[in-house]
Coordinates of C-alpha atoms in Angstrom, one line a residue:
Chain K
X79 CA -27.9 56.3 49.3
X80 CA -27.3 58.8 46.6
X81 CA -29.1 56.6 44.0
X82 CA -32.1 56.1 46.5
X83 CA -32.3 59.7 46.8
X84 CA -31.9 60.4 42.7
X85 CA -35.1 58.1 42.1
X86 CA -36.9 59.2 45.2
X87 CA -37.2 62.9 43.7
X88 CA -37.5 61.8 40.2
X89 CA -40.2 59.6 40.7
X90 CA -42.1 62.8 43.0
X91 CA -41.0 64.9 40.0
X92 CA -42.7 62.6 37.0
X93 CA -45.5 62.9 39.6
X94 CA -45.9 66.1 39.5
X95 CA -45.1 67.2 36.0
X96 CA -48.1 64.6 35.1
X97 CA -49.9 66.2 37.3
X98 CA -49.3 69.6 36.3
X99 CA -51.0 68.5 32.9
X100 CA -53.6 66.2 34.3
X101 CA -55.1 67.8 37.1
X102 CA -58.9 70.3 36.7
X103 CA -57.9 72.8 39.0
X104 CA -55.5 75.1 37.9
X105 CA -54.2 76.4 41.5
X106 CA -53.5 72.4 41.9
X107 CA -51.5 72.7 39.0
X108 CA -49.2 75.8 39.5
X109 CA -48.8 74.3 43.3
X110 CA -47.7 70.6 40.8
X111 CA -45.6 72.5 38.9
X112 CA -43.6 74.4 42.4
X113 CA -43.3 70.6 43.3
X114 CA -41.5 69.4 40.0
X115 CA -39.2 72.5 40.4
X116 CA -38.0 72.0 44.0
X117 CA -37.5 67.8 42.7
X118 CA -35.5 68.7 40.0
X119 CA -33.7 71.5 42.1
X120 CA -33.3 68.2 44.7
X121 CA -31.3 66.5 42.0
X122 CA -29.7 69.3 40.6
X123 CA -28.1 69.4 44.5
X124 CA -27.1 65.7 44.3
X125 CA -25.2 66.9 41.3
X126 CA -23.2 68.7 43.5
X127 CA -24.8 72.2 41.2
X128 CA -25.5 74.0 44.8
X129 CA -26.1 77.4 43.0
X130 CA -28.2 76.1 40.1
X131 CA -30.5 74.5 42.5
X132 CA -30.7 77.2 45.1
X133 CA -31.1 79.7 41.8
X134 CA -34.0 77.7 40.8
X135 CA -35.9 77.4 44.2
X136 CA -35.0 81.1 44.3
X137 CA -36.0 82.7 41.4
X138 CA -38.8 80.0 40.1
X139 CA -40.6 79.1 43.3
X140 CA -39.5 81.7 44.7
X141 CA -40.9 84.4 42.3
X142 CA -42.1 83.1 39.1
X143 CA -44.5 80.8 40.6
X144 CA -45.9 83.6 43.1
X145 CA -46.6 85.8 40.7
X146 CA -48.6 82.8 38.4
X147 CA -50.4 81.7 41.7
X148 CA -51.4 84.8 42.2
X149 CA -52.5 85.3 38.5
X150 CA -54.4 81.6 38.8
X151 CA -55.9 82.3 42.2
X152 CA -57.9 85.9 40.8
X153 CA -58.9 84.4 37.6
X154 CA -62.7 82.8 37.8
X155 CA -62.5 80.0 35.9
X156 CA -65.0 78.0 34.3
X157 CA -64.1 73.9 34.4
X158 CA -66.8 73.4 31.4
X159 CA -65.1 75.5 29.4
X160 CA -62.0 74.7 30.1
X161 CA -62.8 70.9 29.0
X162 CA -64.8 72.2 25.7
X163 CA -61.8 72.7 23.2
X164 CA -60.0 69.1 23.8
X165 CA -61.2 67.0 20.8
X166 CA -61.0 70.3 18.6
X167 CA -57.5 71.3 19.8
X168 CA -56.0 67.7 19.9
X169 CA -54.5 67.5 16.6
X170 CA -52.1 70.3 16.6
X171 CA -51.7 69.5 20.5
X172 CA -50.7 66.0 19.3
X173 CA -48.5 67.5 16.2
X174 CA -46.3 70.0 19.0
X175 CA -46.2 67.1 21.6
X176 CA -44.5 64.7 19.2
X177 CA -42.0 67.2 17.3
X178 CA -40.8 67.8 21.1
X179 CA -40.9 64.1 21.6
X180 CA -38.8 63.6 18.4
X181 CA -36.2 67.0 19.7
X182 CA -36.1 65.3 23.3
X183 CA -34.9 62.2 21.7
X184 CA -32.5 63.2 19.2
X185 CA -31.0 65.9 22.0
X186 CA -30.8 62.5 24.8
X187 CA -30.1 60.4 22.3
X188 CA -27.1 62.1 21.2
X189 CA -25.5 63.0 24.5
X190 CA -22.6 60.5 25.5
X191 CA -23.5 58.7 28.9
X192 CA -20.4 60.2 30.5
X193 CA -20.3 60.6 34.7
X194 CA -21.4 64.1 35.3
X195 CA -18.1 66.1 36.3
X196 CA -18.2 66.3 39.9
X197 CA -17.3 69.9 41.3
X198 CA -13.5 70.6 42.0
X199 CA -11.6 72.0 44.8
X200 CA -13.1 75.5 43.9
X201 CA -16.6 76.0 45.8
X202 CA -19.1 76.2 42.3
X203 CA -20.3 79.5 43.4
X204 CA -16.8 81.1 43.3
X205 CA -16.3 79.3 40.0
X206 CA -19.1 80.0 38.9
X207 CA -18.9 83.9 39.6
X208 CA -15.1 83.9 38.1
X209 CA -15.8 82.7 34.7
X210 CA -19.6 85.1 33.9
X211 CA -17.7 88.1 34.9
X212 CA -14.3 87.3 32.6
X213 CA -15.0 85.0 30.1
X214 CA -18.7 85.4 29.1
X215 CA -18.5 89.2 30.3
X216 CA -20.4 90.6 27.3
X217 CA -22.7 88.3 26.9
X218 CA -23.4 88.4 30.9
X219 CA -23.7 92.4 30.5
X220 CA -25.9 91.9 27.4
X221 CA -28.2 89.8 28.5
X222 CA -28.9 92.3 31.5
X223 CA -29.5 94.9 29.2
X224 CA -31.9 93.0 27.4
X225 CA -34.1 92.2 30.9
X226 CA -33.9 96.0 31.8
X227 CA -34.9 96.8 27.7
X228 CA -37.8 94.5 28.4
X229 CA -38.6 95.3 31.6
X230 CA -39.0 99.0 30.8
X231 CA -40.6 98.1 27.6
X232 CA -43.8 96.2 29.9
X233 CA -44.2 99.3 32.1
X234 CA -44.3 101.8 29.0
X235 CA -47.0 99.3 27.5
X236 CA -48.9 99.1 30.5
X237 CA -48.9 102.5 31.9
X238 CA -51.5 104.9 30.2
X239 CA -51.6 107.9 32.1
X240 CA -54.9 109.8 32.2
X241 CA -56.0 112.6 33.5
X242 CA -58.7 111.1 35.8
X243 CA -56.4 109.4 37.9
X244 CA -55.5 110.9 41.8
X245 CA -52.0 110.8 42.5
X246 CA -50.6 111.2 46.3
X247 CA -48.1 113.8 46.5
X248 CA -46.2 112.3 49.8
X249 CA -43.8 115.7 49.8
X250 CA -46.7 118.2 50.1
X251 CA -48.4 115.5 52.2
X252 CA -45.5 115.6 54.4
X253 CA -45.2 119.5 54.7
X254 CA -48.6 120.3 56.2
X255 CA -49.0 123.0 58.8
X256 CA -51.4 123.2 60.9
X257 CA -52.1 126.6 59.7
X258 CA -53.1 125.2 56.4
X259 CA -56.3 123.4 57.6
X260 CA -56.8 125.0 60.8
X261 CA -58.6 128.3 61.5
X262 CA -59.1 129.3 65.3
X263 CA -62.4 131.5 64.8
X264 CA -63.3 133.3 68.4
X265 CA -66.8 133.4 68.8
X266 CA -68.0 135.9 72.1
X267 CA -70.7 133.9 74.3
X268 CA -73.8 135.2 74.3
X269 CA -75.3 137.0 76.6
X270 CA -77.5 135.5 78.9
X271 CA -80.2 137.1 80.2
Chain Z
X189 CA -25.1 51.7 54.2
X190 CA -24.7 50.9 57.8
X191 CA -22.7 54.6 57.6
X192 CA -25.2 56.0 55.6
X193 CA -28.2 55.3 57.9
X194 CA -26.0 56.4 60.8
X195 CA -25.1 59.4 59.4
X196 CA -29.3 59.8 58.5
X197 CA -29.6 59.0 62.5
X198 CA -27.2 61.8 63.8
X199 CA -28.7 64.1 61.4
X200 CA -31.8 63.6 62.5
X201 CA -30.3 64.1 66.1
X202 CA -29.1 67.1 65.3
X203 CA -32.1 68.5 63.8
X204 CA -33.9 67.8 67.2
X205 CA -31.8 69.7 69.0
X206 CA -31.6 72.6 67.3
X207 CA -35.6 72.4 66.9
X208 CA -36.7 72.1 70.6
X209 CA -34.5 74.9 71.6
X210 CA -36.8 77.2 68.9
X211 CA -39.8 76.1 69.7
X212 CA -39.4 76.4 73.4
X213 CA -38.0 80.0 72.2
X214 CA -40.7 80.9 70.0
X215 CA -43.6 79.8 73.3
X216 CA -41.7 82.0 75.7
X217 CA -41.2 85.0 72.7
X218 CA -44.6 84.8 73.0
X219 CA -44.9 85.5 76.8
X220 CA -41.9 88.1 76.3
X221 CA -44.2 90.3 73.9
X222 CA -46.7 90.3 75.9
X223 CA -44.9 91.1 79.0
X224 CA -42.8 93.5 77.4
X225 CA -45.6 95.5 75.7
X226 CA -47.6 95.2 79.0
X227 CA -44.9 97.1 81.0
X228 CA -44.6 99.9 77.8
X229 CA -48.2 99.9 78.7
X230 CA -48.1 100.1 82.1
X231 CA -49.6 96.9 82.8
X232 CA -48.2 93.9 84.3
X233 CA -49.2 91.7 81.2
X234 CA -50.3 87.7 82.1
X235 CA -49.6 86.9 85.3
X236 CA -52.3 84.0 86.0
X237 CA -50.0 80.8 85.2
X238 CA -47.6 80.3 88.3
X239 CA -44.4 78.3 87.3
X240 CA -42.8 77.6 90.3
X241 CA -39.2 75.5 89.5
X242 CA -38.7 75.6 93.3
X243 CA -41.5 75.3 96.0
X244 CA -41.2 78.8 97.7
X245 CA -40.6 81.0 94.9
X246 CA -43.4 83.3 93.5
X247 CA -42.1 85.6 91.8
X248 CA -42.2 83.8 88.5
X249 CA -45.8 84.3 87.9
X250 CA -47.0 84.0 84.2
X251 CA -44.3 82.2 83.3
X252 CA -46.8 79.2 82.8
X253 CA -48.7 80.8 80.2
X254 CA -47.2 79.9 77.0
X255 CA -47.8 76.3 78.5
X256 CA -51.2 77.1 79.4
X257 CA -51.9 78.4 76.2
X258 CA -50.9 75.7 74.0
X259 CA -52.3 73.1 75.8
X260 CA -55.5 74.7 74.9
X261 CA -55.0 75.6 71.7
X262 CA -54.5 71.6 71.1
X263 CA -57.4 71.1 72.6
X264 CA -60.0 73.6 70.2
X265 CA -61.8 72.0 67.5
X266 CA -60.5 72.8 64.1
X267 CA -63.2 74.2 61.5
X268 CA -62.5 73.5 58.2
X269 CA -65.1 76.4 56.0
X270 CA -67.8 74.8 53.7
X271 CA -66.3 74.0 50.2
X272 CA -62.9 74.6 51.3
X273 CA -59.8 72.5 49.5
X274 CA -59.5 70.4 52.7
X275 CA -56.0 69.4 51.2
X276 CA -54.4 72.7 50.7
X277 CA -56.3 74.5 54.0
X278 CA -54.3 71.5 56.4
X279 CA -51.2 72.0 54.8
X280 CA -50.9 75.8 54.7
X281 CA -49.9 76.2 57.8
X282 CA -47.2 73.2 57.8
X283 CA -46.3 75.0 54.8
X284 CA -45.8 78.1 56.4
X285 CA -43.5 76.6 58.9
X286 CA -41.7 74.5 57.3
X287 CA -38.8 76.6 55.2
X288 CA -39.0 79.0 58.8
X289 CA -37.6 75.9 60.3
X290 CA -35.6 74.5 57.6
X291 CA -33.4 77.7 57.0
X292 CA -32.0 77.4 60.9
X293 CA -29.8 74.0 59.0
X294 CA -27.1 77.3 58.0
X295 CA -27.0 79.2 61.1
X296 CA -23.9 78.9 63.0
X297 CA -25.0 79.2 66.8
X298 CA -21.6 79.6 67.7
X299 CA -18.0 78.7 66.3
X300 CA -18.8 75.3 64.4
X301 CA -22.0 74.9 66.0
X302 CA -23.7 74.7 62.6
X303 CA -26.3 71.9 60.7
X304 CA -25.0 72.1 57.3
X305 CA -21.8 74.4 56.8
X306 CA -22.4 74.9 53.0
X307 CA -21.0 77.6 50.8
X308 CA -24.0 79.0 49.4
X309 CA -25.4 79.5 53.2
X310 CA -26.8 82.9 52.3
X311 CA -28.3 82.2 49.4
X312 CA -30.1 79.0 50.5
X313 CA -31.7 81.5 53.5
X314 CA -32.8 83.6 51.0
X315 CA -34.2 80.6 49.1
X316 CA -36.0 79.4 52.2
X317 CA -37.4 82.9 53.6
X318 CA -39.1 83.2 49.4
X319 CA -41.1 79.9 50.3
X320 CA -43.1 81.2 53.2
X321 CA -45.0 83.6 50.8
X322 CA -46.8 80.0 49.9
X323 CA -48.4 79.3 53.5
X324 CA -50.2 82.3 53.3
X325 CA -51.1 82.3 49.8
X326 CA -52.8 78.9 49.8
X327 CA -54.2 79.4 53.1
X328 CA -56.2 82.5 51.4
X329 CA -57.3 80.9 49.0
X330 CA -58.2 77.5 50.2
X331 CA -60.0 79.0 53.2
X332 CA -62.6 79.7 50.5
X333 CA -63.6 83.1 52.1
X334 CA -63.4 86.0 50.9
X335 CA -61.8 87.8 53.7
X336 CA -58.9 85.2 53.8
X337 CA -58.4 85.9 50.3
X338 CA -58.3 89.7 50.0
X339 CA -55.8 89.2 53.3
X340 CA -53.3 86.8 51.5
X341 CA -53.1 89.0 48.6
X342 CA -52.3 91.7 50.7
X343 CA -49.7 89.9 53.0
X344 CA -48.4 87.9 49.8
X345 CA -47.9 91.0 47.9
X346 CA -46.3 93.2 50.9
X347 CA -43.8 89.8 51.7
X348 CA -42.8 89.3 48.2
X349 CA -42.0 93.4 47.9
X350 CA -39.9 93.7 51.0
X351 CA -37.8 91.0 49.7
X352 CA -36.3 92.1 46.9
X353 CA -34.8 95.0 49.3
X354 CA -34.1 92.5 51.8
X355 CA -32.1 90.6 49.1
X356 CA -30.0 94.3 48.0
X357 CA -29.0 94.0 51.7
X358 CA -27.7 90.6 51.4
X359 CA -25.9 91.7 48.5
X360 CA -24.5 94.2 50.7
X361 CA -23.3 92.2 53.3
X362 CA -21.7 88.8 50.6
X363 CA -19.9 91.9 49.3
X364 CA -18.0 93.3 52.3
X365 CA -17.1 89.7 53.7
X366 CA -16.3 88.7 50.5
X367 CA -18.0 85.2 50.8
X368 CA -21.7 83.8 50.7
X369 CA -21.0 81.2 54.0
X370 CA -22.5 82.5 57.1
X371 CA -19.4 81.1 59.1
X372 CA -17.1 83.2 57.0
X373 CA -19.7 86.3 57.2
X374 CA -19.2 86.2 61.0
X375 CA -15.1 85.5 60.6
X376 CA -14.7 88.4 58.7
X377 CA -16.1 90.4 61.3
X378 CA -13.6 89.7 63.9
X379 CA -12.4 92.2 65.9
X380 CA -14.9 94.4 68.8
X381 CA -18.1 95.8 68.1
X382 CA -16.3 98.5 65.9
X383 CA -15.6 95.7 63.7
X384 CA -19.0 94.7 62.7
X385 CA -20.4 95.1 60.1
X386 CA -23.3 97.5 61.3
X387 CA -21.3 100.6 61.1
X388 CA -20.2 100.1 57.3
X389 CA -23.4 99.0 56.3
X390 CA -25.2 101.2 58.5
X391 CA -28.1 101.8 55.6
X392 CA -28.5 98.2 55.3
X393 CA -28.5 97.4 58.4
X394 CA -31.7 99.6 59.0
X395 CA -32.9 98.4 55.8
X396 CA -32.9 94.8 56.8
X397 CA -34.3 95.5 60.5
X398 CA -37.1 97.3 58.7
X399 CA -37.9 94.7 55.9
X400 CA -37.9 91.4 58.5
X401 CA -40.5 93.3 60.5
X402 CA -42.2 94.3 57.1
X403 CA -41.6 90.4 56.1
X404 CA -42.8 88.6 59.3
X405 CA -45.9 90.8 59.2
X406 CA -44.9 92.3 62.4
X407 CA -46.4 96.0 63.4
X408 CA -46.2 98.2 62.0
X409 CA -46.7 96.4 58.9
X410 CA -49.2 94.2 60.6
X411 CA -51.8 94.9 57.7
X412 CA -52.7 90.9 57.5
X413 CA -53.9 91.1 61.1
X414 CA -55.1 94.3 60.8
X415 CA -57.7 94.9 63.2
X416 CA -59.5 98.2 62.1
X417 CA -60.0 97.4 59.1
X418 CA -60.6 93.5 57.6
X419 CA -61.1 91.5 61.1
X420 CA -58.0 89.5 60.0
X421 CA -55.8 88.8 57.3
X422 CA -54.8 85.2 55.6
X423 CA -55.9 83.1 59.0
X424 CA -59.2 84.4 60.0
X425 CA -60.9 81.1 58.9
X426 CA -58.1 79.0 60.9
X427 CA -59.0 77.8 64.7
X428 CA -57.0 76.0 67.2
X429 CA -53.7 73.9 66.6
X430 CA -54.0 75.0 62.8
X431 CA -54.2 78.8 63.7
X432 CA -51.4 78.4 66.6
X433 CA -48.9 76.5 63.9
X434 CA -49.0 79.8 61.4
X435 CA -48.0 82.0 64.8
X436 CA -45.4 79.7 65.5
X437 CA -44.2 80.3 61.7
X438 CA -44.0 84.0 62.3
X439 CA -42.5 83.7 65.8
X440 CA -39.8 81.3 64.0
X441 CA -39.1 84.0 61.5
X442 CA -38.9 87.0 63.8
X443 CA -36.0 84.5 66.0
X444 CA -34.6 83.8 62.6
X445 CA -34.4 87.2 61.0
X446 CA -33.3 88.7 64.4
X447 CA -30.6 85.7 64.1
X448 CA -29.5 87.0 60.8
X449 CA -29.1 90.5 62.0
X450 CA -26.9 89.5 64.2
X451 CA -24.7 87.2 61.9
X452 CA -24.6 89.7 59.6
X453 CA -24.2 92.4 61.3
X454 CA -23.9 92.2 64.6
X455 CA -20.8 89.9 64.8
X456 CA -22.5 86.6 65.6
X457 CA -21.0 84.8 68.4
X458 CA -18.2 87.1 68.5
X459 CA -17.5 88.8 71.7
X460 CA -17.8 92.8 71.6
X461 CA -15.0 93.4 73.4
X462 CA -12.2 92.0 71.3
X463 CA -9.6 93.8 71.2
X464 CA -10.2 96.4 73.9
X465 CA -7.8 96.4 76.4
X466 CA -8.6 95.2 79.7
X467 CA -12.6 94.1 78.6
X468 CA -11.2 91.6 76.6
X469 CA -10.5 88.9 79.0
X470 CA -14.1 88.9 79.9
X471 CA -14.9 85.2 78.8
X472 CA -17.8 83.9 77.5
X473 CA -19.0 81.3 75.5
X474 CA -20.1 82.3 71.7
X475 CA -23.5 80.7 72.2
X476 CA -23.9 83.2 75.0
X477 CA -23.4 86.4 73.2
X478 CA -25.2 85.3 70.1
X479 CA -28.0 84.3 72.7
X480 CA -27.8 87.9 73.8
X481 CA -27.5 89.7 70.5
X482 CA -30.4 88.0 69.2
X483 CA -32.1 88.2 71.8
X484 CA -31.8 92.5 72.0
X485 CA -32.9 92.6 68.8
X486 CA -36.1 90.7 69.1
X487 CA -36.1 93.2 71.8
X488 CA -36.2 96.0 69.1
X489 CA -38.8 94.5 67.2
X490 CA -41.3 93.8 70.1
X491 CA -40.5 98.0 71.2
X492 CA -41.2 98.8 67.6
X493 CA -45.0 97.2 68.2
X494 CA -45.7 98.7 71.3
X495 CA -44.6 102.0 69.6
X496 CA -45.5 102.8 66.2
X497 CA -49.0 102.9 65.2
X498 CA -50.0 100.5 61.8
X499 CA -48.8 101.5 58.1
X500 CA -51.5 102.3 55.6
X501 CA -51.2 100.0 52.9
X502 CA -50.1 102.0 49.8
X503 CA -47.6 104.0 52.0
X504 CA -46.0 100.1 53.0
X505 CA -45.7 99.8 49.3
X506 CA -44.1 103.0 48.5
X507 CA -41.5 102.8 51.1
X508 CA -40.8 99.2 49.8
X509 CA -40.4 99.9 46.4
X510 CA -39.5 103.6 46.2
X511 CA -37.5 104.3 49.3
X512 CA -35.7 101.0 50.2
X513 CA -35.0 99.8 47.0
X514 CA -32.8 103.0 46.1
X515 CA -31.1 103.4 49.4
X516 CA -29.5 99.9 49.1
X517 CA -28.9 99.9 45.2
X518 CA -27.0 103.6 46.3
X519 CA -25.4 102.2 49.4
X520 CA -24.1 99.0 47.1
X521 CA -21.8 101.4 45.0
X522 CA -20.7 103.2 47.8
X523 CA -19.8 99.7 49.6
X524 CA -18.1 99.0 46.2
X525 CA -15.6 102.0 46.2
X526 CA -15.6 101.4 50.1
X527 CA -13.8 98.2 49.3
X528 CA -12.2 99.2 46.6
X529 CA -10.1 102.3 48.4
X530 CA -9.8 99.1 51.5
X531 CA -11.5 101.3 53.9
X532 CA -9.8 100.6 57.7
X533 CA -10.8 98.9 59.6
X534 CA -13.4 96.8 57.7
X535 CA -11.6 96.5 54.6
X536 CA -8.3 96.6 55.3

C-alpha cells in the first residue's frame, strides 16, 4: 500500500516537474510547479516527516507560489519572444544542466541506501521543536535575524519617498467634527410681495 | 492488502459522513442568512418553498428553498467566456472547495469523533485554509475578463493578508494549550465556560472572529462581491452549478472557521457548565454543544452582514497589516509571561 502510494505521487511529481519546464504558458507552469510541491510534500508524509510536509504546503504553496502566480498572472507575456533565445541560450543551459546532473549524481550516488529512520515515540513536531530551540539555538536565532536584515533591507530599496505622494492620515481622519466642515449659514426668506 | 483496502473502504465511509452532514449545513446556512438578515430587516425573508415533514403543518414555510435553489442552479447552462483556459476555469471552483472540505479530516466533532487525530492538526488547517487563495486566483484569471481579474487580485491579496494575523492567533492559542492537536487544544480547556480559552486570549479571539470574516470574504470585507463598485469580484464570469460550487466553498469555510472558534476557544464539545454546582448535571452529548457553539457563532457572522456597512479597500488593508498584526504579536508576549507566572485558572 505504502509503496503504491510512494510511486503514485512520484510518478504525478516527474509529471509535473517536466512540465514545469516544458509547458508555453507560464501560469501552467507555476500551477506544475504547486503540483510537484504538494507530491513531494505527499511523500515527505509517507516518510512519516508530518511537519516538513505540512511546512512545505504551508509556506511554498501556501505563500511562495501566490506571490509568483500573482507576479506571472500581471506580466503580458510574449510566447514569440519567449521561444527566440533557445538555440542561442542552449549551450550554457546545457553546460549548468549537466554540472547539476554530475552534483545530483555524486550527492545520490554517495548516500548509503539505508531505511529512512522511522519517527520515534516522540511526536516529530515536539522533537523537532526541542532540538532548534537547544541545540541549534544560535544558528535558529541567526538565521531569523538574517530574514528580518533582508526583509528590511527590500523595503528600504523599494521605498522612495517623494513629495508628490498623498498619504491618509487615519488619526486626523478619525477626529473630524462636524464643525470642521459644516457651516449652518441662516439666510432670511425673502419677502414676497 | 485485504486490510489495506478495508481500511481505504471505512475511510472512505467516514469521509461521507462527515461530508453530507456539511453540505446539508452549508444549503440550509444559506436559508438561515437570509432568514436571519430578513427579520434584522424587518422582512420575513423566502418563504415560497413549503417543506411540510408532516401533512398538517405549515409553519415551516421556506424551508424548501435551499432545495429549490439548487435544483436550479444544476439545471443553468454553464458559459465558459471566449478564449478562456477551459481547463483552469472548470477546476477553479473544485479548487476552491476542495482544501474547505479537506481541513474538516482534523476537527473533533465531539470526544473522539475525529477523521484523522494527527499531531500537527493545527498546522495542517492552516495548511489547508492557504490553498483556497488558488480557487480564486485561477478563476480570475482564466475567466479571461478583465473584471474577474482585477476581483481575484483584490480577494487574493485581502485572503493572503488576513492570514498571516490569522496564523499569530494560532500561535496564540498552540501556546496556551501547550500542544498543536485539536483534541488536546479542547482537553486543555476543561473546566466551564471560565475555562476557555476566550477570556485569556481575549485579543485573539476578536482577532480571529475578525480575520475568518475578512478570509471567507464575508461583509464587511465583502469587496470581491462588491456591488457598488466592480459588479462582482473573482466569479462574475461563472453561471450555474460552477458559480453555486464557489458559494458552497465559502459557506464551507464560514462552518469551518466558526468550527475553529469554537475549538479553540470556545471549549469545543465541552459542556459550559462544568464545574458549577448544581448546572453541572445538565447532560448533553458533546456533538450537541459543539452543534450549538458553532452554530451561535455563525450567528455572529451573519449579524455582522446585516450590520456593518462594506470596508473600503485600503482601510481592509491597513487594519490587516497595521492593526492586527501588532495586537497579536503584543498579545503573544503577554500570553508568554501569562504562562510563564502560571496564571489561574488557565495556566495553572
Amino acid at each position: 500500500m505504502i509503496k503504491f502510494t510512494f510511486y503514485l505521487f512520484s510518478l504525478i511529481l516527474i509529471f509535473a516537474s517536466v512540465r514545469v519546464v516544458t509547458v508555453k504558458n507560464p501560469v501552467h507552469a507555476a500551477l506544475f510547479l504547486v503540483l510537484a510541491f504538494f507530491s513531494s510534500a505527499a511523500i515527505w508524509l509517507l516518510l512519516q516527516a508530518e511537519f516538513l510536509a505540512i511546512a512545505l504546503v504551508l509556506v511554498y504553496v501556501g505563500a511562495v507560489m501566490v506571490l509568483f502566480l500573482f507576479v506571472v498572472m500581471m506580466l503580458e507575456i510574449n510566447f514569440s519572444q519567449l521561444r527566440e533565445g533557445f538555440v542561442r541560450n542552449l549551450p550554457v543551459a546545457g553546460l549548468v544542466g549537466a554540472l547539476i546532473l554530475l552534483e545530483m549524481v555524486f550527492v545520490v550516488g554517495a548516500w548509503q541506501n539505508v531505511p529512512p529512520p522511522v519517527a520515534t515515540e516522540i511526536p516529530n513536531i515536539v522533537a523537532l521543536g526541542q532540538v532548534l530551540y537547544t541545540d541549534y539555538f544560535y544558528p535558529f536565532e541567526i538565521a531569523a535575524a538574517l530574514l528580518l536584515v533582508a526583509m528590511i533591507a527590500a523595503i528600504a530599496l523599494t521605498m522612495r519617498p517623494h513629495n508628490r505622494a498623498k498619504y491618509q492620515k487615519p488619526d486626523q481622519q478619525v477626529s473630524v467634527n462636524r464643525e470642521d466642515y459644516v457651516r449652518i449659514v441662516n439666510i432670511p426668506s425673502e419677502a414676497k410681495d | 492488502m485485504i486490510e489495506s483496502i478495508l481500511y481505504l473502504i471505512i475511510t472512505v465511509i467516514k469521509i461521507v459522513i462527515i461530508v453530507l452532514p456539511i453540505m446539508a449545513c452549508v444549503a440550509y446556512l444559506t436559508l438561515a442568512e437570509r432568514k436571519i438578515i430578513g427579520y434584522m430587516q424587518v422582512r420575513i425573508g423566502p418563504n415560497r418553498v413549503n417543506l411540510s415533514l408532516l401533512p398538517g403543518i405549515r409553519n415551516l414555510r421556506g424551508f424548501g428553498q435551499p432545495i429549490a435553489d439548487s435544483v436550479k442552479l444544476m439545471f443553468k447552462e454553464i458559459i465558459i467566456p471566449t478564449n478562456a483556459d477551459k481547463f483552469l476555469f472548470v477546476s477553479a471552483p473544485i479548487l476552491a472547495l476542495a482544501p474547505a472540505l479537506a481541513a474538516w479530516a482534523v476537527i473533533p466533532f465531539a470526544d473522539g469523533w475525529v477523521l484523522a487525530d494527527i499531531n500537527a492538526g493545527l498546522l495542517y488547517i492552516l495548511a489547508m485554509t492557504s490553498i483556497g487563495v488558488y480557487g480564486i486566483m485561477i478563476s480570475g484569471w482564466a475567466s479571461n475578463s478583465k473584471y474577474a481579474f482585477l476581483g481575484a487580485m483584490r480577494s487574493a491579496a485581502q485572503i493572503i493578508s488576513y492570514e498571516i494575523a490569522m496564523g499569530f492567533a494560532l500561535v496564540g492559542v498552540l501556546m496556551a494549550a501547550g500542544s498543536l492537536n485539536l483534541t488536546e487544544i479542547v482537553m486543555s480547556q476543561k473546566g466551564s465556560f471560565l475555562h476557555w480559552f476566550w477570556i485569556p486570549l481575549f485579543p485573539l479571539f476578536i482577532v480571529y472572529f475578525i480575520s475568518g470574516l475578512a478570509e471567507t470574504n464575508r461583509a464587511p470585507f465583502d469587496v470581491a462581491e462588491g456591488e457598488s463598485e466592480i459588479v462582482a469580484g473573482f466569479h462574475v464570469e461563472y453561471s450555474g452549478m460552477l458559480f453555486a460550487v464557489f458559494f458552497l466553498a465559502e459557506y464551507a469555510n464560514m462552518i469551518l472557521i466558526a468550527s475553529l472558534i469554537t475549538i479553540m476557544f470556545l471549549g469545543g464539545w465541552l459542556s459550559p457548565f462544568e464545574g458549577i454546582p448544581l448546572l453541572e448535571y445538565i447532560y448533553l452529548p458533546g456533538i450537541f454543544w459543539f452543534g450549538a457553539k458553532v452554530a451561535f457563532v455563525l450567528f455572529f457572522f451573519l449579524w455582522t452582514r446585516a450590520t456593518f456597512p462594506r470596508y473600503r479597500y485600503d482601510q481592509i488593508m491597513r487594519l490587516g497589516w497595521k492593526v492586527f498584526i501588532p495586537i497579536t504579536l503584543v498579545w503573544i508576549v503577554v500570553l508568554g509571561l501569562l504562562i510563564l507566572f502560571k496564571l489561574p485558572p488557565w495556566f495553572a
